[in-house]
Amino acid sequence: MNKMFVVAALLMITAAEPQDGVPTALSPAREPSPTVPHVQAESVPILDVAIMPERLAVDPQTNTASASILIANSGPDAVDLLIMADDFTPEGSTEGMSAKVLFGINGETPSKPEFQQKLAKNERLRIRMDVSNLWQAGVSRSRLMNHAQKIGDIVAVKSQFPFNVGPLGWKGDTPFPLRFEQGSAPLVILKNDDLQSYDVDWSVTSSGLPGKKSARPVHVGGQSTEVIQVPEGGWLPGKYNISALLNDVESDGLLKLVATDQKGERRWKSRDIPLRIQRSYWSAVQRSFLTFLLLALLVSAGGIASLLVTHWMPNRLRRITVRELIESTSTKIRALTNMVYSSLRVGVRVERTRLLQRLHSRSAISPDFAALAKACEASAHRLIHEIEMLERVDQLMRQIETNWPSAGVHGPTLLRRACVVLYDAQATLERPEVNDAEVAAADALIQQAATTIDNAETLDEAATKFVSARLTELKALLKEPGRLGCKASLKEILDSVPGLKDGLEFDVANLASSHFSDIDTTSTKLDLVARFVETWELLKDDAAKEDSKNKFIEALRRTGFTDFRRAEALTEQVREEVFVEDVKREIEAGRVSIVFEPQSPKVNQAVSFRIDFRNTKINNAAARNAIVYEWEFDHATAPEEEPGIVRRSARWIRDRWRKFAGYTPSPVPRQKWREKALAVSHYFPAAETFTVMARFFDEDGEPLKNEKGDAVVSERIWVAGAKRRPWGERTKIEALRLIIVLLITVAGLLIGARDELAKLDLIPGLIAVFMIGFTADQIKNILGPPGPT
């Protein structure tokens, strides 16, 4: 027994708080009591104090509690005990409960408000304490004193109590009504029918709505009332909630009242009160006006839906069909190679973009849309036909290059003739706008070129006569001493190129299909040799003469179409006395620039670029074509489809807001487009400044740099945007016309709409009002009959 006493007495020296806030042990305190006179002692006694139980459980029927106090003297001297306790005070309150505390020796009934005894050194003592009149719910505290010295805290807990707190006027068999309105939060008066006071934590919940609860417990005194206010935030129906507009929104809810401590950390007892919640945003006057407005909107919506079904949807489907027809050209355009003029490839791209813009220049609800879609469809078919012709040109040009007499099966004379015809066909199509007659003329030229290429594989009478006559003339020109036959350069070329001498000895009378290609090829080269020698002999620059002759022989020794064209270009250089080296010197000296037309280009407009040499003689010379010109264009990404009126308006508002807010948009992503030619065409899909660069390479692929070491020539081009207003004049007139006619029609239908809504429930009534507008013939005929689909 003594061992248990010592363990209990020495559990804690210093009072500590458990997790729920109730102390686990008590220890001496040094501050003087405000209610007991201070007694000066020679030395402070050392007492070890423990209270069992640590929390006094209050009997809810008698409002009493009991405890045992264990006191041990650990000091060097005996101690005079005078044990007493202050009044019990509820947590969070400064007013006591007038509780009665009695002490007595263990085993006896406590009878005195204080306990007095002398406690010897190392002596232990057990005192019994009885407390009555603990009427307040929750936790209450009292100080345990020895003389004027605090030696511990006494904690009493009353967790069982009636808790008769509820809304004033509530009858337990019916839900308590709670109404929420805009600008008026509901008030609930809580009534406490008990004598004791409570700290009440409340919360209001309802299915589908955010829960509401008190920020801190509300103190409700005994036999008194207290007002709580339930905030309306998050519980009011929206402004445009139709069900709340016509009737209050009702739902069941729950008001939960919980008896707790003032901090809300311990929850003793709870009570659930059912609620009938009514929620409304609008007042009665506002509701009447808005109901009328709702009917008008429903009838108008029905009318607009009728217009959408009878006009807008068919026109939108027609637009989609025509747009898909136009966009089907994209793949074909991208497949065109450099065999087709750059201006033509860019031209069809521009025409495709122009057609898409024109197709979206009218709203699908516009009366003019049907005629516009028909015109765009016809233009799209013409564009497709033009692209097919360019595909054919591309195919034939590649066929000519492939079929050039390297394999010995085609005659070059007719292939060259077909090539010229294809150039003429492209020149016919190279116009800003092509009409049907020009398309037909180009189509005929392409067909003529295809027939010429097919005939190049056969030997007919016309081809025989032409080759025979040309070979006879060449023999006379190249073999007679009085003409070119005596030229040393001619002999050197004939000796250096295999097969050329044999052509001069061929008997034209025995020309047959088996060797037609060889004879035609040889005569074509001999014709080129004759023209080269005639002009070469007149050159005065020995170095240029020797270099051009060597390059000419090298080109003739090869059999490809590119090599033949190179030999032709060398012949022109000799005739003009302007050579590749002259062009290189101009480039390396920086006397070149980029010129373009038009000077003020606009978005999606074809722009022609070319390299311009300051030296006029070189600027028109054939030697320019021996240089490789590589162009690089900035090409901003732009949407293919022109947005409609609504999206253009939204974009305009967004841009103005960003400008006002100081927001800097991200730069438009750039693509790099490259072309190889002396002159090219390009278009720009965005309105901004673009950089155009040109690089130069010689025949061996080496870059040509100027004196500064730069290998490029660049030019900055400002591309202007087309002025397009979000709301054009035509759009304003059409919208105004539609609104006026629609409002007049809707006004005549409102009376019937109100009757339908009064006869039916909410949802069927709203549907009936909508159908009144949808089925009205007056609205269907506003825009006239829709266009064909």
Short mmCIF file of N, CA, C and O in Angstrom, two decimals, residues 353-464:
data_model
loop_
_atom_site.label_atom_id
_atom_site.label_comp_id
_atom_site.label_asym_id
_atom_site.label_seq_id
_atom_site.Cartn_x
_atom_site.Cartn_y
_atom_site.Cartn_z
N THR A 353 -6.14 30.73 -100.83
CA THR A 353 -6.40 31.54 -99.63
C THR A 353 -7.47 32.58 -99.89
O THR A 353 -8.34 32.83 -99.06
N ARG A 354 -7.41 33.20 -101.08
CA ARG A 354 -8.41 34.22 -101.42
C ARG A 354 -9.82 33.62 -101.48
O ARG A 354 -10.79 34.24 -101.01
N LEU A 355 -9.93 32.42 -102.02
CA LEU A 355 -11.24 31.78 -102.09
C LEU A 355 -11.79 31.45 -100.70
O LEU A 355 -12.98 31.61 -100.43
N LEU A 356 -10.90 30.99 -99.81
CA LEU A 356 -11.35 30.71 -98.44
C LEU A 356 -11.82 31.99 -97.75
O LEU A 356 -12.83 31.99 -97.05
N GLN A 357 -11.08 33.08 -97.96
CA GLN A 357 -11.49 34.35 -97.36
C GLN A 357 -12.82 34.83 -97.95
O GLN A 357 -13.68 35.33 -97.21
N ARG A 358 -12.97 34.68 -99.22
CA ARG A 358 -14.22 35.12 -99.84
C ARG A 358 -15.39 34.26 -99.37
O ARG A 358 -16.49 34.77 -99.15
N LEU A 359 -15.15 32.97 -99.19
CA LEU A 359 -16.22 32.08 -98.73
C LEU A 359 -16.70 32.47 -97.33
O LEU A 359 -17.87 32.29 -97.01
N HIS A 360 -15.80 33.01 -96.51
CA HIS A 360 -16.17 33.38 -95.14
C HIS A 360 -16.46 34.88 -95.02
O HIS A 360 -16.57 35.39 -93.90
N SER A 361 -16.56 35.57 -96.15
CA SER A 361 -16.87 37.01 -96.09
C SER A 361 -18.34 37.29 -95.83
O SER A 361 -18.71 38.43 -95.59
N ARG A 362 -19.19 36.28 -95.93
CA ARG A 362 -20.62 36.44 -95.64
C ARG A 362 -21.02 35.46 -94.56
O ARG A 362 -20.53 34.32 -94.51
N SER A 363 -21.90 35.90 -93.70
CA SER A 363 -22.43 35.01 -92.67
C SER A 363 -23.34 33.97 -93.32
O SER A 363 -23.97 34.21 -94.36
N ALA A 364 -23.39 32.80 -92.69
CA ALA A 364 -24.25 31.74 -93.21
C ALA A 364 -25.72 32.11 -93.14
O ALA A 364 -26.56 31.48 -93.80
N ILE A 365 -26.07 33.11 -92.34
CA ILE A 365 -27.47 33.53 -92.22
C ILE A 365 -27.80 34.64 -93.22
O ILE A 365 -28.93 35.09 -93.32
N SER A 366 -26.78 35.08 -93.99
CA SER A 366 -26.98 36.17 -94.94
C SER A 366 -27.79 35.69 -96.15
O SER A 366 -27.59 34.58 -96.64
N PRO A 367 -28.70 36.52 -96.66
CA PRO A 367 -29.44 36.14 -97.86
C PRO A 367 -28.55 36.00 -99.09
O PRO A 367 -28.92 35.32 -100.04
N ASP A 368 -27.36 36.64 -99.09
CA ASP A 368 -26.47 36.58 -100.25
C ASP A 368 -25.56 35.37 -100.23
O ASP A 368 -24.77 35.19 -101.17
N PHE A 369 -25.65 34.57 -99.19
CA PHE A 369 -24.64 33.51 -99.05
C PHE A 369 -24.77 32.46 -100.15
O PHE A 369 -23.77 31.92 -100.62
N ALA A 370 -25.98 32.13 -100.54
CA ALA A 370 -26.17 31.07 -101.53
C ALA A 370 -25.46 31.43 -102.85
O ALA A 370 -24.76 30.59 -103.43
N ALA A 371 -25.64 32.68 -103.29
CA ALA A 371 -24.98 33.09 -104.54
C ALA A 371 -23.46 33.12 -104.37
O ALA A 371 -22.71 32.73 -105.28
N LEU A 372 -22.99 33.56 -103.20
CA LEU A 372 -21.56 33.59 -102.94
C LEU A 372 -20.96 32.18 -102.95
O LEU A 372 -19.90 31.95 -103.54
N ALA A 373 -21.63 31.23 -102.31
CA ALA A 373 -21.13 29.86 -102.27
C ALA A 373 -21.07 29.26 -103.67
O ALA A 373 -20.13 28.53 -104.01
N LYS A 374 -22.05 29.59 -104.50
CA LYS A 374 -22.05 29.07 -105.87
C LYS A 374 -20.87 29.62 -106.66
O LYS A 374 -20.18 28.87 -107.40
N ALA A 375 -20.59 30.93 -106.51
CA ALA A 375 -19.46 31.52 -107.22
C ALA A 375 -18.13 30.95 -106.72
O ALA A 375 -17.22 30.66 -107.51
N CYS A 376 -18.00 30.75 -105.40
CA CYS A 376 -16.78 30.17 -104.85
C CYS A 376 -16.58 28.73 -105.31
O CYS A 376 -15.44 28.30 -105.58
N GLU A 377 -17.65 28.01 -105.44
CA GLU A 377 -17.55 26.62 -105.91
C GLU A 377 -17.05 26.57 -107.36
O GLU A 377 -16.20 25.76 -107.71
N ALA A 378 -17.59 27.48 -108.19
CA ALA A 378 -17.13 27.52 -109.58
C ALA A 378 -15.65 27.91 -109.66
O ALA A 378 -14.87 27.31 -110.43
N SER A 379 -15.24 28.89 -108.84
CA SER A 379 -13.83 29.29 -108.83
C SER A 379 -12.95 28.16 -108.31
O SER A 379 -11.80 27.99 -108.77
N ALA A 380 -13.45 27.41 -107.35
CA ALA A 380 -12.67 26.28 -106.81
C ALA A 380 -12.45 25.22 -107.88
O ALA A 380 -11.35 24.65 -107.99
N HIS A 381 -13.47 24.93 -108.68
CA HIS A 381 -13.30 23.95 -109.76
C HIS A 381 -12.29 24.44 -110.79
O HIS A 381 -11.48 23.65 -111.31
N ARG A 382 -12.32 25.75 -111.09
CA ARG A 382 -11.35 26.30 -112.03
C ARG A 382 -9.93 26.23 -111.44
O ARG A 382 -8.97 25.92 -112.15
N LEU A 383 -9.81 26.49 -110.13
CA LEU A 383 -8.50 26.39 -109.48
C LEU A 383 -7.98 24.95 -109.50
O LEU A 383 -6.80 24.71 -109.76
N ILE A 384 -8.87 24.02 -109.25
CA ILE A 384 -8.46 22.61 -109.28
C ILE A 384 -7.98 22.24 -110.69
O ILE A 384 -6.96 21.54 -110.85
N HIS A 385 -8.69 22.72 -111.70
CA HIS A 385 -8.27 22.43 -113.07
C HIS A 385 -6.91 23.07 -113.37
O HIS A 385 -6.04 22.44 -114.02
N GLU A 386 -6.69 24.28 -112.88
CA GLU A 386 -5.41 24.95 -113.09
C GLU A 386 -4.27 24.18 -112.40
O GLU A 386 -3.19 24.01 -112.96
N ILE A 387 -4.54 23.70 -111.17
CA ILE A 387 -3.52 22.93 -110.45
C ILE A 387 -3.24 21.62 -111.18
O ILE A 387 -2.09 21.18 -111.27
N GLU A 388 -4.27 21.00 -111.71
CA GLU A 388 -4.06 19.76 -112.47
C GLU A 388 -3.20 20.02 -113.71
O GLU A 388 -2.37 19.18 -114.09
N MET A 389 -3.39 21.18 -114.33
CA MET A 389 -2.54 21.52 -115.48
C MET A 389 -1.10 21.71 -115.03
O MET A 389 -0.16 21.26 -115.71
N LEU A 390 -0.89 22.37 -113.89
CA LEU A 390 0.48 22.55 -113.40
C LEU A 390 1.09 21.20 -113.03
O LEU A 390 2.30 20.99 -113.22
N GLU A 391 0.27 20.29 -112.49
CA GLU A 391 0.77 18.95 -112.21
C GLU A 391 1.22 18.27 -113.51
O GLU A 391 2.26 17.60 -113.55
N ARG A 392 0.44 18.47 -114.54
CA ARG A 392 0.78 17.89 -115.83
C ARG A 392 2.06 18.50 -116.39
O ARG A 392 2.93 17.79 -116.93
N VAL A 393 2.21 19.82 -116.24
CA VAL A 393 3.44 20.50 -116.68
C VAL A 393 4.63 19.95 -115.90
O VAL A 393 5.69 19.65 -116.48
N ASP A 394 4.46 19.82 -114.60
CA ASP A 394 5.53 19.30 -113.74
C ASP A 394 5.93 17.89 -114.18
O ASP A 394 7.11 17.56 -114.31
N GLN A 395 4.91 17.09 -114.43
CA GLN A 395 5.17 15.70 -114.85
C GLN A 395 5.89 15.66 -116.19
O GLN A 395 6.86 14.91 -116.39
N LEU A 396 5.45 16.47 -117.15
CA LEU A 396 6.05 16.46 -118.48
C LEU A 396 7.48 17.01 -118.45
O LEU A 396 8.36 16.48 -119.16
N MET A 397 7.73 18.03 -117.63
CA MET A 397 9.08 18.58 -117.54
C MET A 397 10.04 17.54 -116.95
O MET A 397 11.18 17.40 -117.42
N ARG A 398 9.58 16.83 -115.94
CA ARG A 398 10.42 15.78 -115.37
C ARG A 398 10.59 14.62 -116.37
O ARG A 398 11.64 13.97 -116.41
N GLN A 399 9.56 14.39 -117.16
CA GLN A 399 9.65 13.34 -118.18
C GLN A 399 10.67 13.72 -119.26
O GLN A 399 11.44 12.88 -119.73
N ILE A 400 10.70 15.00 -119.62
CA ILE A 400 11.68 15.46 -120.60
C ILE A 400 13.09 15.29 -120.06
O ILE A 400 13.99 14.80 -120.75
N GLU A 401 13.29 15.67 -118.81
CA GLU A 401 14.62 15.56 -118.21
C GLU A 401 15.04 14.10 -118.11
O GLU A 401 16.20 13.75 -118.30
N THR A 402 14.06 13.23 -117.79
CA THR A 402 14.38 11.80 -117.66
C THR A 402 14.61 11.16 -119.02
O THR A 402 15.51 10.31 -119.20
N ASN A 403 13.83 11.55 -120.03
CA ASN A 403 13.88 10.91 -121.34
C ASN A 403 14.92 11.52 -122.28
O ASN A 403 15.00 11.12 -123.44
N TRP A 404 15.65 12.53 -121.81
CA TRP A 404 16.67 13.13 -122.68
C TRP A 404 17.62 12.03 -123.16
O TRP A 404 17.92 11.11 -122.40
N PRO A 405 18.08 12.10 -124.40
CA PRO A 405 18.65 10.92 -125.07
C PRO A 405 19.86 10.29 -124.39
O PRO A 405 20.82 9.94 -125.04
N SER A 406 19.85 10.15 -123.09
CA SER A 406 20.91 9.40 -122.43
C SER A 406 20.69 7.91 -122.64
O SER A 406 21.63 7.12 -122.62
N ALA A 407 19.42 7.50 -122.80
CA ALA A 407 19.13 6.08 -123.02
C ALA A 407 19.04 5.74 -124.50
O ALA A 407 18.87 4.58 -124.86
N GLY A 408 19.11 6.73 -125.38
CA GLY A 408 19.11 6.47 -126.81
C GLY A 408 17.78 6.07 -127.38
O GLY A 408 17.73 5.32 -128.36
N VAL A 409 16.69 6.54 -126.80
CA VAL A 409 15.38 6.15 -127.32
C VAL A 409 14.53 7.35 -127.72
O VAL A 409 13.46 7.18 -128.27
N HIS A 410 14.96 8.57 -127.44
CA HIS A 410 14.18 9.75 -127.77
C HIS A 410 15.03 10.72 -128.56
O HIS A 410 16.22 10.90 -128.29
N GLY A 411 14.35 11.41 -129.45
CA GLY A 411 15.03 12.44 -130.19
C GLY A 411 15.00 13.76 -129.47
O GLY A 411 13.92 14.20 -129.04
N PRO A 412 16.11 14.47 -129.25
CA PRO A 412 16.12 15.72 -128.48
C PRO A 412 15.44 16.87 -129.17
O PRO A 412 15.00 17.81 -128.50
N THR A 413 15.32 16.83 -130.46
CA THR A 413 14.70 17.96 -131.16
C THR A 413 13.27 18.16 -130.72
O THR A 413 12.85 19.28 -130.37
N LEU A 414 12.51 17.09 -130.71
CA LEU A 414 11.11 17.22 -130.32
C LEU A 414 10.97 17.45 -128.81
O LEU A 414 10.04 18.12 -128.36
N LEU A 415 11.90 16.90 -128.03
CA LEU A 415 11.85 17.14 -126.59
C LEU A 415 12.08 18.62 -126.27
O LEU A 415 11.42 19.20 -125.41
N ARG A 416 13.03 19.22 -126.99
CA ARG A 416 13.27 20.66 -126.80
C ARG A 416 12.04 21.46 -127.23
O ARG A 416 11.67 22.44 -126.60
N ARG A 417 11.44 21.02 -128.31
CA ARG A 417 10.23 21.72 -128.78
C ARG A 417 9.11 21.61 -127.74
O ARG A 417 8.40 22.58 -127.47
N ALA A 418 8.96 20.41 -127.14
CA ALA A 418 7.95 20.24 -126.10
C ALA A 418 8.25 21.10 -124.88
O ALA A 418 7.34 21.65 -124.24
N CYS A 419 9.53 21.22 -124.56
CA CYS A 419 9.92 22.06 -123.41
C CYS A 419 9.54 23.51 -123.66
O CYS A 419 9.02 24.19 -122.76
N VAL A 420 9.75 23.99 -124.87
CA VAL A 420 9.37 25.37 -125.20
C VAL A 420 7.86 25.56 -125.10
O VAL A 420 7.36 26.58 -124.60
N VAL A 421 7.11 24.56 -125.58
CA VAL A 421 5.65 24.66 -125.51
C VAL A 421 5.18 24.70 -124.05
O VAL A 421 4.25 25.45 -123.69
N LEU A 422 5.83 23.92 -123.18
CA LEU A 422 5.45 23.94 -121.76
C LEU A 422 5.76 25.29 -121.12
O LEU A 422 5.01 25.77 -120.26
N TYR A 423 6.87 25.91 -121.52
CA TYR A 423 7.17 27.24 -121.02
C TYR A 423 6.10 28.24 -121.47
O TYR A 423 5.69 29.14 -120.70
N ASP A 424 5.64 28.09 -122.71
CA ASP A 424 4.57 28.96 -123.20
C ASP A 424 3.28 28.74 -122.41
O ASP A 424 2.55 29.70 -122.13
N ALA A 425 2.99 27.50 -122.07
CA ALA A 425 1.78 27.21 -121.30
C ALA A 425 1.86 27.87 -119.93
O ALA A 425 0.88 28.44 -119.43
N GLN A 426 3.03 27.79 -119.29
CA GLN A 426 3.18 28.43 -117.99
C GLN A 426 3.08 29.95 -118.09
O GLN A 426 2.51 30.60 -117.21
N ALA A 427 3.63 30.50 -119.15
CA ALA A 427 3.54 31.95 -119.35
C ALA A 427 2.08 32.38 -119.54
O ALA A 427 1.68 33.48 -119.12
N THR A 428 1.27 31.52 -120.16
CA THR A 428 -0.14 31.85 -120.34
C THR A 428 -0.88 31.89 -119.01
O THR A 428 -1.76 32.74 -118.79
N LEU A 429 -0.50 30.99 -118.11
CA LEU A 429 -1.16 30.95 -116.79
C LEU A 429 -0.59 31.96 -115.80
O LEU A 429 -1.18 32.17 -114.75
N GLU A 430 0.56 32.56 -116.15
CA GLU A 430 1.24 33.46 -115.20
C GLU A 430 0.62 34.85 -115.26
O GLU A 430 1.20 35.80 -115.75
N ARG A 431 -0.59 34.95 -114.72
CA ARG A 431 -1.32 36.22 -114.68
C ARG A 431 -1.99 36.34 -113.32
O ARG A 431 -2.29 35.33 -112.67
N PRO A 432 -2.25 37.58 -112.87
CA PRO A 432 -2.91 37.74 -111.57
C PRO A 432 -4.26 37.04 -111.51
O PRO A 432 -4.59 36.40 -110.50
N GLU A 433 -5.04 37.12 -112.57
CA GLU A 433 -6.32 36.44 -112.64
C GLU A 433 -6.44 35.77 -114.00
O GLU A 433 -6.17 36.37 -115.04
N VAL A 434 -6.82 34.51 -113.97
CA VAL A 434 -6.89 33.72 -115.20
C VAL A 434 -8.36 33.45 -115.50
O VAL A 434 -9.10 32.95 -114.64
N ASN A 435 -8.77 33.78 -116.73
CA ASN A 435 -10.16 33.51 -117.12
C ASN A 435 -10.23 32.14 -117.81
O ASN A 435 -9.23 31.46 -118.02
N ASP A 436 -11.44 31.77 -118.19
CA ASP A 436 -11.65 30.45 -118.79
C ASP A 436 -10.94 30.31 -120.13
O ASP A 436 -10.44 29.22 -120.46
N ALA A 437 -10.88 31.39 -120.89
CA ALA A 437 -10.23 31.32 -122.21
C ALA A 437 -8.74 31.06 -122.06
O ALA A 437 -8.15 30.26 -122.81
N GLU A 438 -8.10 31.72 -121.11
CA GLU A 438 -6.67 31.53 -120.89
C GLU A 438 -6.38 30.12 -120.36
O GLU A 438 -5.36 29.51 -120.73
N VAL A 439 -7.26 29.62 -119.54
CA VAL A 439 -7.09 28.25 -119.05
C VAL A 439 -7.20 27.26 -120.21
O VAL A 439 -6.41 26.30 -120.30
N ALA A 440 -8.14 27.50 -121.10
CA ALA A 440 -8.30 26.60 -122.25
C ALA A 440 -7.08 26.66 -123.16
O ALA A 440 -6.62 25.63 -123.69
N ALA A 441 -6.51 27.87 -123.37
CA ALA A 441 -5.32 28.01 -124.22
C ALA A 441 -4.13 27.28 -123.60
O ALA A 441 -3.38 26.58 -124.31
N ALA A 442 -3.94 27.42 -122.28
CA ALA A 442 -2.84 26.73 -121.63
C ALA A 442 -3.04 25.22 -121.67
O ALA A 442 -2.07 24.46 -121.86
N ASP A 443 -4.27 24.80 -121.54
CA ASP A 443 -4.57 23.36 -121.59
C ASP A 443 -4.21 22.80 -122.97
O ASP A 443 -3.65 21.69 -123.08
N ALA A 444 -4.50 23.57 -124.00
CA ALA A 444 -4.18 23.11 -125.35
C ALA A 444 -2.66 23.02 -125.55
O ALA A 444 -2.16 22.08 -126.19
N LEU A 445 -1.91 23.98 -125.01
CA LEU A 445 -0.45 23.94 -125.14
C LEU A 445 0.13 22.73 -124.39
O LEU A 445 1.07 22.09 -124.87
N ILE A 446 -0.41 22.43 -123.24
CA ILE A 446 0.09 21.28 -122.48
C ILE A 446 -0.19 19.99 -123.24
O ILE A 446 0.66 19.08 -123.30
N GLN A 447 -1.37 19.92 -123.84
CA GLN A 447 -1.69 18.72 -124.62
C GLN A 447 -0.77 18.61 -125.84
O GLN A 447 -0.32 17.50 -126.21
N GLN A 448 -0.45 19.75 -126.43
CA GLN A 448 0.48 19.75 -127.58
C GLN A 448 1.86 19.27 -127.15
O GLN A 448 2.51 18.50 -127.86
N ALA A 449 2.31 19.70 -125.97
CA ALA A 449 3.61 19.26 -125.46
C ALA A 449 3.62 17.76 -125.21
O ALA A 449 4.59 17.06 -125.52
N ALA A 450 2.52 17.25 -124.62
CA ALA A 450 2.45 15.81 -124.36
C ALA A 450 2.50 15.02 -125.66
O ALA A 450 3.18 13.98 -125.76
N THR A 451 1.81 15.49 -126.69
CA THR A 451 1.82 14.81 -128.00
C THR A 451 3.21 14.86 -128.61
O THR A 451 3.69 13.88 -129.20
N THR A 452 3.89 15.99 -128.46
CA THR A 452 5.24 16.13 -129.01
C THR A 452 6.21 15.16 -128.34
O THR A 452 7.06 14.56 -128.99
N ILE A 453 6.07 15.01 -127.01
CA ILE A 453 6.94 14.07 -126.29
C ILE A 453 6.67 12.64 -126.74
O ILE A 453 7.60 11.84 -126.94
N ASP A 454 5.41 12.32 -126.94
CA ASP A 454 5.09 10.97 -127.44
C ASP A 454 5.66 10.72 -128.83
O ASP A 454 6.16 9.62 -129.13
N ASN A 455 5.63 11.75 -129.67
CA ASN A 455 6.14 11.60 -131.03
C ASN A 455 7.66 11.52 -131.08
O ASN A 455 8.24 11.10 -132.10
N ALA A 456 8.31 11.93 -129.97
CA ALA A 456 9.78 11.90 -129.96
C ALA A 456 10.32 10.49 -129.95
O ALA A 456 11.51 10.27 -130.18
N GLU A 457 9.46 9.52 -129.69
CA GLU A 457 9.90 8.13 -129.68
C GLU A 457 9.77 7.48 -131.06
O GLU A 457 10.16 6.33 -131.24
N THR A 458 9.20 8.18 -132.00
CA THR A 458 8.97 7.59 -133.33
C THR A 458 9.62 8.45 -134.40
O THR A 458 9.92 9.64 -134.18
N LEU A 459 9.86 7.86 -135.52
CA LEU A 459 10.45 8.56 -136.65
C LEU A 459 9.40 8.69 -137.75
O LEU A 459 9.08 7.73 -138.45
N ASP A 460 8.84 9.87 -137.89
CA ASP A 460 7.86 10.09 -138.94
C ASP A 460 8.51 10.88 -140.08
O ASP A 460 9.68 11.25 -140.02
N GLU A 461 7.75 11.16 -141.08
CA GLU A 461 8.27 11.83 -142.26
C GLU A 461 8.75 13.24 -141.96
O GLU A 461 9.80 13.67 -142.43
N ALA A 462 7.98 13.96 -141.13
CA ALA A 462 8.35 15.33 -140.79
C ALA A 462 9.66 15.36 -140.03
O ALA A 462 10.55 16.20 -140.28
N ALA A 463 9.82 14.45 -139.06
CA ALA A 463 11.06 14.41 -138.29
C ALA A 463 12.24 14.05 -139.18
O ALA A 463 13.35 14.58 -139.04
N THR A 464 12.03 13.11 -140.11
CA THR A 464 13.11 12.70 -141.01
C THR A 464 13.58 13.87 -141.87
O THR A 464 14.79 14.10 -142.02
#
